[in-house]
Coordinates of C-alpha atoms and ligand atoms in Angstrom, one line a residue:
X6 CA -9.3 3.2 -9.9
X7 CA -9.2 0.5 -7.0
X8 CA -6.4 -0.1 -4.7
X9 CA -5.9 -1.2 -0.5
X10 CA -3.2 -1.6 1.7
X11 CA -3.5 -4.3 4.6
X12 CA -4.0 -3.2 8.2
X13 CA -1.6 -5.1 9.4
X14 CA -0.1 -2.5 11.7
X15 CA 1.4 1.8 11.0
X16 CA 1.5 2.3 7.3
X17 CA 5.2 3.7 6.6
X18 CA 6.9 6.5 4.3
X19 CA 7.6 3.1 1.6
X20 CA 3.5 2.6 1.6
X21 CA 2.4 6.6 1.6
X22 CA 5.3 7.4 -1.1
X23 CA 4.3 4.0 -3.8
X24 CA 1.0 4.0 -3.2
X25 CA -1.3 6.0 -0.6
X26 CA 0.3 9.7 -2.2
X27 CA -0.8 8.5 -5.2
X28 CA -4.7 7.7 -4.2
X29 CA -5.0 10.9 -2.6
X30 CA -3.1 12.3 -6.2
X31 CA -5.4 10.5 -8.4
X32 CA -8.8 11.1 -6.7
X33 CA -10.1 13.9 -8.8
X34 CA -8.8 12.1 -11.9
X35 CA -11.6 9.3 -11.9
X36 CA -15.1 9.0 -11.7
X37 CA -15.3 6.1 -9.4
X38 CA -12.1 5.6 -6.8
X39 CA -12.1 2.4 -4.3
X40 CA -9.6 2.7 -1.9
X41 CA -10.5 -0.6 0.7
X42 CA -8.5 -1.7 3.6
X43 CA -7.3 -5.4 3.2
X44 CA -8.4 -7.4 6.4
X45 CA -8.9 -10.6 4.9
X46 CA -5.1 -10.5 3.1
X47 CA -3.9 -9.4 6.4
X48 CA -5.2 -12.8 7.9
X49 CA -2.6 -14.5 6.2
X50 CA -0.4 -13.1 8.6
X51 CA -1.9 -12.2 11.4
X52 CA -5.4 -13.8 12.8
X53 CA -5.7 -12.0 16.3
X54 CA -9.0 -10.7 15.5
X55 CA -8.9 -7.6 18.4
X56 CA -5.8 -6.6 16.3
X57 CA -7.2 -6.6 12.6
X58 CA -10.2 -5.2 13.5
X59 CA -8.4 -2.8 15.0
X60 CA -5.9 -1.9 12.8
X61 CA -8.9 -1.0 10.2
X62 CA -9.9 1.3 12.0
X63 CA -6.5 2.8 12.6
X64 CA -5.9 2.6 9.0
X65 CA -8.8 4.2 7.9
X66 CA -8.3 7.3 10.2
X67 CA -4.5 7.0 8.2
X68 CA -6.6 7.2 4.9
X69 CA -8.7 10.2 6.1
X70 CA -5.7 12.3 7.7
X71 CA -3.5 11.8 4.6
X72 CA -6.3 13.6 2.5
X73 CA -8.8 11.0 0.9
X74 CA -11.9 12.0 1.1
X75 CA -15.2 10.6 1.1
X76 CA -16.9 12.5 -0.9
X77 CA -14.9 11.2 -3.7
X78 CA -13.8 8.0 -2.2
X79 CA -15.5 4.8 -1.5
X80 CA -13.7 3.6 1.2
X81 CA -14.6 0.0 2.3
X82 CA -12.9 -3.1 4.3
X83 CA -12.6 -5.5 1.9
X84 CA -14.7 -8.2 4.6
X85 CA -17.2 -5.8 3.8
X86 CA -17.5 -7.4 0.0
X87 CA -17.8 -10.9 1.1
X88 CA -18.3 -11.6 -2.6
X89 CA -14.3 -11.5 -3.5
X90 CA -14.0 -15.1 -1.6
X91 CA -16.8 -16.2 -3.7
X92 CA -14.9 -15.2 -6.9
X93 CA -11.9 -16.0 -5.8
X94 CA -12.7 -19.6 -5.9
X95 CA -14.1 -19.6 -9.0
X96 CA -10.6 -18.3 -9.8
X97 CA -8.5 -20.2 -7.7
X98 CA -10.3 -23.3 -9.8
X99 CA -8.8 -21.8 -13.1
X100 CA -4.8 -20.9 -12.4
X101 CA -2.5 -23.8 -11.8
X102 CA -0.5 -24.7 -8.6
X103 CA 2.5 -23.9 -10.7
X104 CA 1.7 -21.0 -11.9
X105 CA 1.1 -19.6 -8.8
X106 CA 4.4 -21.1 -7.3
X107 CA 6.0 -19.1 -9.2
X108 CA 4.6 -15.6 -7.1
X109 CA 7.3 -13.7 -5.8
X110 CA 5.5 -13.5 -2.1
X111 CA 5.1 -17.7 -1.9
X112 CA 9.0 -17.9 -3.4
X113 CA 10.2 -15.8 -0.6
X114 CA 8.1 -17.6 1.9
X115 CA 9.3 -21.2 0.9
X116 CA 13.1 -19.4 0.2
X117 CA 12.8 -18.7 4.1
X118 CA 11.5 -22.0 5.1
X119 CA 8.4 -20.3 6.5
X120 CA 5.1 -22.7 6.8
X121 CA 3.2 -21.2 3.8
X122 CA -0.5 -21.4 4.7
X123 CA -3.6 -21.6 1.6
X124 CA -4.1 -18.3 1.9
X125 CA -0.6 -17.0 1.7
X126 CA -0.3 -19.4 -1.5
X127 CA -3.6 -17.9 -2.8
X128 CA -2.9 -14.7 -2.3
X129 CA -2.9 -13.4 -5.7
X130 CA -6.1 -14.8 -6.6
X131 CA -7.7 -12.9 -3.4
X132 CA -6.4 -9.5 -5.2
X133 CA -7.6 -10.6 -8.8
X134 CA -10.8 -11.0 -7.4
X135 CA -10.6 -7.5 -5.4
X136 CA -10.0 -5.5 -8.7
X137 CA -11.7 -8.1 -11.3
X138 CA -15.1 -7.6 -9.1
X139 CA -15.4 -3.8 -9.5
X140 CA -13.7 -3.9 -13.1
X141 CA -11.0 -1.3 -12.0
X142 CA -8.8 0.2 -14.6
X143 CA -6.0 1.3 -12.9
X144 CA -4.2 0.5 -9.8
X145 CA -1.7 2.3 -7.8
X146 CA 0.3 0.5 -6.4
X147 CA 4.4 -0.2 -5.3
X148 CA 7.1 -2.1 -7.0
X149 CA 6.0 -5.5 -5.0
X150 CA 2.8 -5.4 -6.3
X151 CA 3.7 -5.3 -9.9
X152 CA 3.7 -9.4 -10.6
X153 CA 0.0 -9.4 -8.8
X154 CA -1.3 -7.3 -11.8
X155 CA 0.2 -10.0 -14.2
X156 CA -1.6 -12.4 -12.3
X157 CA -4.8 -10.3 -12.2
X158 CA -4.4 -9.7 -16.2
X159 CA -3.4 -13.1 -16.9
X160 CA -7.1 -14.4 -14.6
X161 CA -9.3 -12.1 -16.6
X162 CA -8.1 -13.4 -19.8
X163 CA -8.9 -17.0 -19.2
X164 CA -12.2 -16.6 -17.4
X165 CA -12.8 -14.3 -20.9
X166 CA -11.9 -17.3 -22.5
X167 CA -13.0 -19.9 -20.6
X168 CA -16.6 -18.5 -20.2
X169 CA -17.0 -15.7 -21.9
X170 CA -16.0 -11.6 -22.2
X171 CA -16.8 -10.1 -18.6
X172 CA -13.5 -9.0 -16.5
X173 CA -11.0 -5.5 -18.0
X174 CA -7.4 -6.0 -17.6
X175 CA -6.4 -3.5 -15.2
X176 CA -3.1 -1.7 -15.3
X177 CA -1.0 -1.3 -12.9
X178 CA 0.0 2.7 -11.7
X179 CA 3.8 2.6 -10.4
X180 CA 5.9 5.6 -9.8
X181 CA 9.5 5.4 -10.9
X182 CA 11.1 7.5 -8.3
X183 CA 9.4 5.7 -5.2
X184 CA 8.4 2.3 -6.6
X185 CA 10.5 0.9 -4.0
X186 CA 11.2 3.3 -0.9
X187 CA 14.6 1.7 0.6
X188 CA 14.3 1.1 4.7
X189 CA 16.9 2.9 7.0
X190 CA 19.0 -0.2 6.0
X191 CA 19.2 0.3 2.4
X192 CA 16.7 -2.5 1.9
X193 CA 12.9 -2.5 0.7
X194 CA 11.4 -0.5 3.4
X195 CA 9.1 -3.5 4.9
X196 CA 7.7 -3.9 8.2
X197 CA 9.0 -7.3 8.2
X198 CA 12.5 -5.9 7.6
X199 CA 12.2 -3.7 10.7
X200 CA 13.6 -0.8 9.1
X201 CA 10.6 1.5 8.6
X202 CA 9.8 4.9 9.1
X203 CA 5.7 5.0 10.4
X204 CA 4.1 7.5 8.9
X205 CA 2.3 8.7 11.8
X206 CA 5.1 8.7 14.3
X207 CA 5.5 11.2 16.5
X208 CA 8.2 14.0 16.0
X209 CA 10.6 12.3 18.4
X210 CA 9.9 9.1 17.6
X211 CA 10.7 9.9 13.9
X212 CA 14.2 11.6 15.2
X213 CA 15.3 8.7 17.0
X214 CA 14.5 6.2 14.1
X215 CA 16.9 9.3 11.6
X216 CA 19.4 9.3 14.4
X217 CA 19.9 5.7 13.9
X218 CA 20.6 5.6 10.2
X219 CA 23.9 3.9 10.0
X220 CA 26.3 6.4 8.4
X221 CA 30.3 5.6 7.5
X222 CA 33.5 5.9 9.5
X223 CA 34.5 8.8 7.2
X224 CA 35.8 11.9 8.7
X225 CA 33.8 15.1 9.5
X226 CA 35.3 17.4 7.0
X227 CA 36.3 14.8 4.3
X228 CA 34.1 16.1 1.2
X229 CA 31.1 13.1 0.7
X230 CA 28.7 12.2 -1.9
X231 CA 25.2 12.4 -1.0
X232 CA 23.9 10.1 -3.6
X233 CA 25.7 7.4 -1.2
X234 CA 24.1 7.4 1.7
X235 CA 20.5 5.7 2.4
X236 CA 19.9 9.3 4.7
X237 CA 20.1 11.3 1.9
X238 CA 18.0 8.8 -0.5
X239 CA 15.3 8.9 2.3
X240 CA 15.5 12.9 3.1
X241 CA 15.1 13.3 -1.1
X242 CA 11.5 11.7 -0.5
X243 CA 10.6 15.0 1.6
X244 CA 13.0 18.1 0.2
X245 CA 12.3 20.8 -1.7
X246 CA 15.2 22.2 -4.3
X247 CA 16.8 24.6 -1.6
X248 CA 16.3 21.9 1.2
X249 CA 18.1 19.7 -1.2
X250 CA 21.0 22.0 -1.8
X251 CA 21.0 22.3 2.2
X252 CA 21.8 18.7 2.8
X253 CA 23.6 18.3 -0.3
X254 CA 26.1 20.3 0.7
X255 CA 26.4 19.7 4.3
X256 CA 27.8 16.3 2.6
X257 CA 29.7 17.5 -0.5
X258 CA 31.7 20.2 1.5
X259 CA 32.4 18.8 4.5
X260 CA 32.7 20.3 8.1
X261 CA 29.1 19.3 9.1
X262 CA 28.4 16.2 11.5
X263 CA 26.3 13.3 11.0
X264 CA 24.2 14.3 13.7
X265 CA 23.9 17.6 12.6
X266 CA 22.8 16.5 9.4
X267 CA 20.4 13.8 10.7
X268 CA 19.0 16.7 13.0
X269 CA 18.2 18.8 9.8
X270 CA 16.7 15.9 7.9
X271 CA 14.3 14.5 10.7
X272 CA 13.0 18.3 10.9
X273 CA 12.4 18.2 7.0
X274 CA 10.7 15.1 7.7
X275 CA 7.9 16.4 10.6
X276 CA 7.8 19.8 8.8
X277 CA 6.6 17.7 5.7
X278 CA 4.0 15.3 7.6
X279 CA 3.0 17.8 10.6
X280 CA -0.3 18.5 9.0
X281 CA -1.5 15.1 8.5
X282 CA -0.2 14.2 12.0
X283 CA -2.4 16.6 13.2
X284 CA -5.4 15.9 11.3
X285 CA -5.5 12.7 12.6
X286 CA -5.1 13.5 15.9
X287 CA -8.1 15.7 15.3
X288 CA -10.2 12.5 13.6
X289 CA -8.7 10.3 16.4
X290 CA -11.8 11.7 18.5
X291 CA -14.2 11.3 15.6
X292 CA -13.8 7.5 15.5
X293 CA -18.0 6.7 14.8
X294 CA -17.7 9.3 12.2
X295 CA -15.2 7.0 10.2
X296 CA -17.3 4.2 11.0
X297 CA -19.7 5.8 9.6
X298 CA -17.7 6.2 6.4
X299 CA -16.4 2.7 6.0
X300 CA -19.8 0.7 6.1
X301 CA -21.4 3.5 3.2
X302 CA -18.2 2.7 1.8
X303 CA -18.8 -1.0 2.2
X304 CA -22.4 -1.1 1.3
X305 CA -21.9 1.1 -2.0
X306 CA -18.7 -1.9 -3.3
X307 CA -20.8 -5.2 -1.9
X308 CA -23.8 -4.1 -4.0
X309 CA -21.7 -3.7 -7.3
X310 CA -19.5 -6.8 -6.3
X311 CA -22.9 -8.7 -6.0
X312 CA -24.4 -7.4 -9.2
X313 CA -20.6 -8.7 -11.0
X314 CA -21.0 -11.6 -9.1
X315 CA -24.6 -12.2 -10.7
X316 CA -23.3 -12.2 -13.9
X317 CA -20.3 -14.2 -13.0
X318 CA -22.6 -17.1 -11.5
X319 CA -24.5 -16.9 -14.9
X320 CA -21.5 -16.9 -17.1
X321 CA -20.2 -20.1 -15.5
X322 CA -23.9 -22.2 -15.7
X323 CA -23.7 -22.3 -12.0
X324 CA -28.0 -21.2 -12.0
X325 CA -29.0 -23.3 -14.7
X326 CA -32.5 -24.7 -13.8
Ligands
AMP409 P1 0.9 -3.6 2.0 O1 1.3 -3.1 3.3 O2 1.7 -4.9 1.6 O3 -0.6 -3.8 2.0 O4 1.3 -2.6 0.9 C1 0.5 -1.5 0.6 C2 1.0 -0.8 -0.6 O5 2.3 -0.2 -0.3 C3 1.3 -1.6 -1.8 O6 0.8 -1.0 -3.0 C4 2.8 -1.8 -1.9 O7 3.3 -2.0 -3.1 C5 3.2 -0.5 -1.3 N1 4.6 -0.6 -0.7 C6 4.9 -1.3 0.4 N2 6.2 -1.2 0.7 C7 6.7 -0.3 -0.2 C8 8.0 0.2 -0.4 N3 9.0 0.0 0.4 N4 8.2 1.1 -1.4 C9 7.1 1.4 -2.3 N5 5.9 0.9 -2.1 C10 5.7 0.1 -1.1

């Protein structure tokens, strides 16, 4: 199992709930997990280097406090396997510029009139390369992600074909209840949206961010349906059944405030993520001890990437003598 999320500033409930919750749920399920953070993918957007560097290191204290652990988990930056932009050139020579116009991320780009730079446009090919090179099987991953497994599939089989059988198809993991966690807006959670919840806020901060879900003009005790309101939607993520029925029927019956009922989900929400928040406080103070982690982590994946990439170079003649 492979799969990374790009420190490109706090992971939020839409990255824990479609695709962090589910390394931490599949870790015991595999015999080899790689879990990398994606520095080089978050240079598309963001070249600061204090800040990428950075937010790695913030990230992988996020990876540690929401319960990886590295005893099971290789846990790498994905600069750390210098390899992948080796092989993503040999990739990036076999798709087509219009094939991979047609990925979503470059669509939306060029929909918004944003300058698209190479590596925004390459994209895809950076993340076949990340899973091709340690021949993952499965990936867990959110809706977004689910055309950049096409694209992965769709690399491995013409390398196969070009040069002969090396790269698995990998298989996307998506989880239908929280493939696509909605923002306090109703749309995709996204930090580019500005709608997120961060994961590791603090109590208050979460409160504030609850407080400011916009609700309707609709009366206090007018009788409402939960199922129509992005609070309730969000609050599901976190309930258990008699929390549920709690906030269910603050809307159904009526007679309850919006505030009141904001007050009651935002305390759902710390109860839910209090120990985490405090386990990374704790690591917070252990920073060269997650160092530590990340370049075992990054030694253990650049070694196998290099042996792939051995083969790779021999598959396409590139050592012939
Ligand atoms: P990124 O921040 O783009 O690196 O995303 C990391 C992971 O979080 C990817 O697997 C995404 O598919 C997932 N993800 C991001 N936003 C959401 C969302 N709103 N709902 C579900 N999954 C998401």
């Amino acid at each position: 199992m492979l799969s990374g999320v790009k420190p490109t500033g706090r992971p939020h409930i839409g990255n824990y709930f479609g695709a962090m919750k589910q390394f931490v749920d599949l870790q015991s399920d595999f015999d080899e997990v790689f879990v990398f953070i994606a520095d080089y993918h978050a240079m598309t957007s963001d070249t600061k280097k204090l800040l990428i560097g950075q937010n790695s290191i913030e990230l992988a204290l996020d990876y540690l406090a929401i319960g990886l652990d590295p005893e099971k988990v290789i846990l790498f930056r994905q600069s750390s396997v210098p390899q992948v932009t080796e092989l993503s050139w040999i990739f990036s020579c076999l798709v087509t510029m219009p094939y991979l116009m047609r990925a979503h991320a470059f669509k939306d780009a060029e929909a918004k009139k944003k300058e698209v730079n190479v590596g925004t446009f390459n994209y895809p090919v950076l993340m076949s390369a990340d899973i091709l090179i340690q021949d993952a099987d499965i990936v867990p991953v959110g809706n977004d992600q689910k055309q950049h497994l096409e694209i992965a599939r769709e690399i491995a089989r013409k390398f196969n074909t070009q040069y002969g059988m090396i790269f698995k198809e990998p298989q996307e993991k998506i989880l239908e209840e929280t493939e696509t966690v909605i923002g306090i807006d109703g749309q995709k959670m996204s930090k580019s949206y500005g709608n997120t919840i961060p994961l590791f806020a603090t109590d208050e901060e979460t409160e504030k961010i609850i407080m400011s879900v916009p609700m309707d003009s609709k009366g206090i005790d007018e009788k409402k349906n939960p199922d129509d309101y992005n609070l309730y939607k969000i609050a599901k993520l976190f309930t258990n059944e008699n929390q549920d029925k709690e906030i269910r029927s603050m809307f159904e019956n009526g007679g309850v405030g919006y505030a009141e009922i904001k007050k009651y989900v935002a305390n759902v929400i710390n109860n839910y993520l209090k120990e985490m928040r405090e386990r990374r406080k704790e690591l917070e103070n252990n920073r060269d001890y997650v160092l530590e982690i990340l370049e075992k982590g990054g030694k253990i994946a650049r070694e196998r990437a290099e042996k792939k990439m051995e083969e790779v170079r021999v598959k396409c003649g590139l050592n012939a003598e």
